[in-house]
Amino acid sequence: MDTKTHWEKVYKTKEPQAVSWYQAHLETSLTLIERAAHLPSAIIDIGAGESTLVDDLLARGYENLTVLDVSQTAFDVTKKRLGPLSEQVNWIVADITQVELKPSAYDVWHDRAVFHFLISNEQRSAYVRNVAKAVKTGGHVIVSTFGPEGPTKCSGLEVMRYDSESLHGEFGSRFRLVESFKELHQTPVGAPQQFVYCYCRVE
Ligand SMILES: C[S@@+](CC[C@H](N)C(=O)[O-])C[C@H]1O[C@@H](n2cnc3c(N)ncnc32)[C@H](O)[C@@H]1O
């Protein structure tokens, strides 16, 4: 099954609060984004899915928001939840390994639990090419994946697990590591999942 078909099926068959990655609010991501993004900043959330990050960023006054995901179904849910506010958001339905993003368009790039699905070198290179092109010099990149003790699969798909060094190592020398740390996420059924966050500045 290809990437899009897989994720459309997930979002057509599961309630937003039933997926293992669900969090009512992405508090850690919000804290890092607020550190990186001074108004008016252009922020892109890669693989946003149905997460409430966009709601919380709108509530904090960020106006230049882009969300990207391979699943239209996930965005239909998010748009319905946001109501008229959804018109303030730029929506991109695309695969991050195939889309051509605009050069130097964003101050902040956020990705929670997407990069770890890219299991081939080609997919990861395409992702890194996009982030290197689309984020302005002086901008920030926040990427979180499963950590070394995290699960080996998510949503039935194989994932790569990273520690801070190996995750940062995927990005190259233009990405200066500002901070990285591990976090334990509790799934809706109470299972712990280890995540690693890398917060970088693009030089
Ligand atoms: C585990 S979910 C995380 C969702 C959200 N970031 C969060 O933290 O709640 C992974 C998301 O990435 C999307 N996704 C997976 N592979 C993708 C790809 N190659 N390009 C764009 N989106 C992708 C999926 O549709 C899904 O919404």
Short mmCIF file of C-alpha atoms and ligand atoms in Angstrom, two decimals:
data_model
loop_
_atom_site.label_atom_id
_atom_site.label_comp_id
_atom_site.label_asym_id
_atom_site.label_seq_id
_atom_site.Cartn_x
_atom_site.Cartn_y
_atom_site.Cartn_z
CA MET A 1 0.00 0.00 0.00
CA ASP A 2 1.43 3.43 -0.87
CA THR A 3 1.94 6.18 1.71
CA LYS A 4 -1.17 8.18 0.85
CA THR A 5 -3.49 5.16 0.73
CA HIS A 6 -2.18 4.00 4.10
CA TRP A 7 -2.77 7.33 5.85
CA GLU A 8 -6.14 8.02 4.25
CA LYS A 9 -7.27 4.63 5.57
CA VAL A 10 -5.96 5.40 9.07
CA TYR A 11 -7.81 8.70 9.26
CA LYS A 12 -11.00 7.28 7.73
CA THR A 13 -11.17 4.49 10.31
CA LYS A 14 -9.87 6.06 13.55
CA GLU A 15 -11.18 8.83 15.76
CA PRO A 16 -8.68 11.68 16.38
CA GLN A 17 -8.25 10.73 20.05
CA ALA A 18 -7.74 7.01 19.27
CA VAL A 19 -4.42 7.21 17.42
CA SER A 20 -1.29 6.34 19.41
CA TRP A 21 0.37 9.73 18.75
CA TYR A 22 -2.63 11.73 20.04
CA GLN A 23 -1.96 14.53 22.49
CA ALA A 24 -4.63 17.07 23.45
CA HIS A 25 -2.03 19.80 22.94
CA LEU A 26 1.52 19.45 21.60
CA GLU A 27 2.96 21.31 24.60
CA THR A 28 6.66 20.59 23.95
CA SER A 29 6.34 21.61 20.32
CA LEU A 30 4.49 24.78 21.31
CA THR A 31 7.21 25.74 23.78
CA LEU A 32 9.94 25.27 21.15
CA ILE A 33 7.98 27.07 18.44
CA GLU A 34 7.35 30.04 20.73
CA ARG A 35 11.09 30.19 21.42
CA ALA A 36 11.89 30.14 17.70
CA ALA A 37 9.05 32.11 16.16
CA HIS A 38 8.70 35.78 16.89
CA LEU A 39 5.59 37.34 15.37
CA PRO A 40 5.12 37.60 12.44
CA SER A 41 6.83 34.32 11.60
CA ALA A 42 6.01 31.90 8.84
CA ILE A 43 5.60 28.43 10.33
CA ILE A 44 5.11 25.11 8.54
CA ASP A 45 3.97 21.92 10.28
CA ILE A 46 5.00 18.83 8.32
CA GLY A 47 2.67 15.83 8.67
CA ALA A 48 0.29 17.87 10.78
CA GLY A 49 -2.46 15.25 10.57
CA GLU A 50 -5.35 16.09 12.88
CA SER A 51 -3.17 17.61 15.59
CA THR A 52 -4.35 20.70 17.49
CA LEU A 53 -1.02 22.48 17.01
CA VAL A 54 -2.50 24.72 14.32
CA ASP A 55 -5.43 25.66 16.61
CA ASP A 56 -3.01 26.54 19.41
CA LEU A 57 -0.74 28.59 17.13
CA LEU A 58 -3.72 30.56 15.78
CA ALA A 59 -4.82 31.19 19.38
CA ARG A 60 -1.34 32.59 20.13
CA GLY A 61 -1.63 35.08 17.27
CA TYR A 62 0.50 33.41 14.59
CA GLU A 63 -1.02 34.32 11.25
CA ASN A 64 1.33 32.88 8.66
CA LEU A 65 0.70 29.18 9.14
CA THR A 66 1.10 26.33 6.66
CA VAL A 67 0.23 22.73 7.36
CA LEU A 68 1.27 19.89 5.08
CA ASP A 69 0.09 16.29 5.13
CA VAL A 70 -0.34 13.45 2.68
CA SER A 71 -3.91 12.90 3.97
CA GLN A 72 -6.83 15.03 2.80
CA THR A 73 -9.08 13.18 5.28
CA ALA A 74 -7.01 14.39 8.24
CA PHE A 75 -7.24 17.97 6.97
CA ASP A 76 -11.01 17.70 6.48
CA VAL A 77 -11.27 16.87 10.20
CA THR A 78 -8.96 19.73 11.22
CA LYS A 79 -10.77 22.22 8.95
CA LYS A 80 -14.14 21.24 10.41
CA ARG A 81 -12.81 21.68 13.95
CA LEU A 82 -11.38 25.11 13.12
CA GLY A 83 -14.47 26.34 11.28
CA PRO A 84 -14.01 29.79 9.67
CA LEU A 85 -10.51 30.07 11.21
CA SER A 86 -9.39 27.41 8.71
CA GLU A 87 -9.43 30.08 6.01
CA GLN A 88 -6.44 31.72 7.70
CA VAL A 89 -4.28 28.63 7.19
CA ASN A 90 -2.39 27.46 4.07
CA TRP A 91 -3.16 23.79 3.46
CA ILE A 92 -0.84 21.59 1.38
CA VAL A 93 -1.87 18.00 0.69
CA ALA A 94 1.33 16.37 -0.50
CA ASP A 95 4.04 13.86 0.26
CA ILE A 96 6.98 15.70 1.82
CA THR A 97 9.41 13.54 -0.14
CA GLN A 98 7.84 14.56 -3.45
CA VAL A 99 6.58 18.12 -3.05
CA GLU A 100 8.57 21.18 -4.19
CA LEU A 101 8.35 23.80 -1.45
CA LYS A 102 9.04 27.48 -2.10
CA PRO A 103 12.59 28.64 -1.35
CA SER A 104 13.23 30.51 1.92
CA ALA A 105 9.51 30.60 2.68
CA TYR A 106 9.50 29.64 6.36
CA ASP A 107 11.03 30.81 9.63
CA VAL A 108 10.09 27.65 11.51
CA TRP A 109 9.77 24.05 10.34
CA HIS A 110 8.02 21.64 12.74
CA ASP A 111 7.70 17.88 12.39
CA ARG A 112 6.44 15.57 15.12
CA ALA A 113 6.52 11.87 14.25
CA VAL A 114 6.91 12.06 10.46
CA PHE A 115 10.64 11.92 9.64
CA HIS A 116 10.94 8.51 11.33
CA PHE A 117 8.68 6.96 8.65
CA LEU A 118 11.28 7.74 5.97
CA ILE A 119 13.14 4.47 5.88
CA SER A 120 15.02 4.82 2.58
CA ASN A 121 18.04 7.06 1.97
CA GLU A 122 16.24 8.58 -1.03
CA GLN A 123 13.22 9.60 1.07
CA ARG A 124 15.40 11.16 3.77
CA SER A 125 17.54 13.00 1.20
CA ALA A 126 14.41 14.42 -0.45
CA TYR A 127 13.12 15.59 2.95
CA VAL A 128 16.43 17.21 3.88
CA ARG A 129 16.61 18.92 0.47
CA ASN A 130 13.17 20.40 1.11
CA VAL A 131 13.93 21.63 4.61
CA ALA A 132 17.27 23.11 3.51
CA LYS A 133 15.57 24.96 0.66
CA ALA A 134 12.34 26.07 2.36
CA VAL A 135 13.65 27.39 5.70
CA LYS A 136 15.23 30.85 5.76
CA THR A 137 18.79 31.31 6.94
CA GLY A 138 18.46 32.12 10.64
CA GLY A 139 15.26 30.09 10.82
CA HIS A 140 14.65 27.09 13.09
CA VAL A 141 13.87 23.43 12.57
CA ILE A 142 12.13 21.30 15.19
CA VAL A 143 12.00 17.57 14.41
CA SER A 144 10.86 14.83 16.77
CA THR A 145 11.04 11.10 16.10
CA PHE A 146 10.93 7.93 18.14
CA GLY A 147 13.99 7.63 20.36
CA PRO A 148 16.40 4.67 20.68
CA GLU A 149 14.02 2.95 23.10
CA GLY A 150 10.90 3.94 21.19
CA PRO A 151 8.69 1.51 19.24
CA THR A 152 9.98 -0.11 16.04
CA LYS A 153 6.63 0.45 14.31
CA CYS A 154 3.99 3.15 14.26
CA SER A 155 0.57 2.78 12.69
CA GLY A 156 1.70 -0.63 11.40
CA LEU A 157 4.64 0.89 9.49
CA GLU A 158 8.36 0.31 10.11
CA VAL A 159 10.10 3.35 11.55
CA MET A 160 13.68 4.49 12.09
CA ARG A 161 14.68 5.26 15.68
CA TYR A 162 17.17 8.00 16.48
CA ASP A 163 19.19 9.41 19.33
CA SER A 164 20.01 13.12 19.34
CA GLU A 165 23.29 12.61 17.51
CA SER A 166 21.97 10.37 14.74
CA LEU A 167 18.90 12.56 14.19
CA HIS A 168 20.97 15.73 14.00
CA GLY A 169 23.46 13.85 11.77
CA GLU A 170 20.76 13.38 9.10
CA PHE A 171 20.59 17.12 8.48
CA GLY A 172 24.13 18.33 7.84
CA SER A 173 26.36 21.13 9.01
CA ARG A 174 24.07 24.05 8.07
CA PHE A 175 21.74 22.87 10.84
CA ARG A 176 23.33 23.97 14.12
CA LEU A 177 21.99 21.97 17.03
CA VAL A 178 20.63 24.33 19.69
CA GLU A 179 19.06 21.74 21.96
CA SER A 180 17.93 18.16 21.98
CA PHE A 181 16.21 16.01 24.56
CA LYS A 182 14.13 12.90 25.05
CA GLU A 183 10.48 12.83 26.09
CA LEU A 184 8.10 10.08 27.14
CA HIS A 185 4.76 10.28 25.37
CA GLN A 186 1.82 8.37 26.86
CA THR A 187 -0.45 6.91 24.20
CA PRO A 188 -4.23 7.15 24.78
CA VAL A 189 -4.12 3.59 26.20
CA GLY A 190 -1.32 4.53 28.60
CA ALA A 191 1.68 2.96 26.85
CA PRO A 192 4.91 4.98 27.08
CA GLN A 193 6.70 5.91 23.84
CA GLN A 194 10.13 7.51 23.85
CA PHE A 195 10.56 10.50 21.53
CA VAL A 196 13.68 12.53 20.71
CA TYR A 197 13.46 16.23 19.87
CA CYS A 198 16.08 18.15 17.90
CA TYR A 199 15.87 21.92 17.80
CA CYS A 200 18.27 23.45 15.22
CA ARG A 201 19.11 26.84 13.79
CA VAL A 202 19.73 27.09 10.05
CA GLU A 203 23.01 28.91 9.40
C1 LIG B 1 2.23 9.79 13.52
S1 LIG B 1 1.30 10.99 12.65
C2 LIG B 1 1.73 12.51 13.48
C3 LIG B 1 0.71 13.60 13.27
C4 LIG B 1 1.03 14.92 13.98
N1 LIG B 1 2.33 15.44 13.58
C5 LIG B 1 0.97 14.78 15.47
O1 LIG B 1 2.01 14.85 16.13
O2 LIG B 1 -0.15 14.59 15.99
C6 LIG B 1 2.21 11.11 11.12
C7 LIG B 1 1.57 12.06 10.13
O3 LIG B 1 2.44 12.24 9.02
C8 LIG B 1 1.71 12.12 7.81
N2 LIG B 1 2.67 11.60 6.83
C9 LIG B 1 3.27 10.39 6.83
N3 LIG B 1 4.15 10.29 5.82
C10 LIG B 1 4.09 11.47 5.15
C11 LIG B 1 4.75 11.97 4.00
N4 LIG B 1 5.66 11.25 3.34
N5 LIG B 1 4.47 13.24 3.60
C12 LIG B 1 3.55 13.99 4.27
N6 LIG B 1 2.89 13.55 5.36
C13 LIG B 1 3.16 12.32 5.80
C14 LIG B 1 0.55 11.20 8.12
O4 LIG B 1 -0.54 11.37 7.27
C15 LIG B 1 0.25 11.57 9.57
O5 LIG B 1 -0.70 12.61 9.64
#
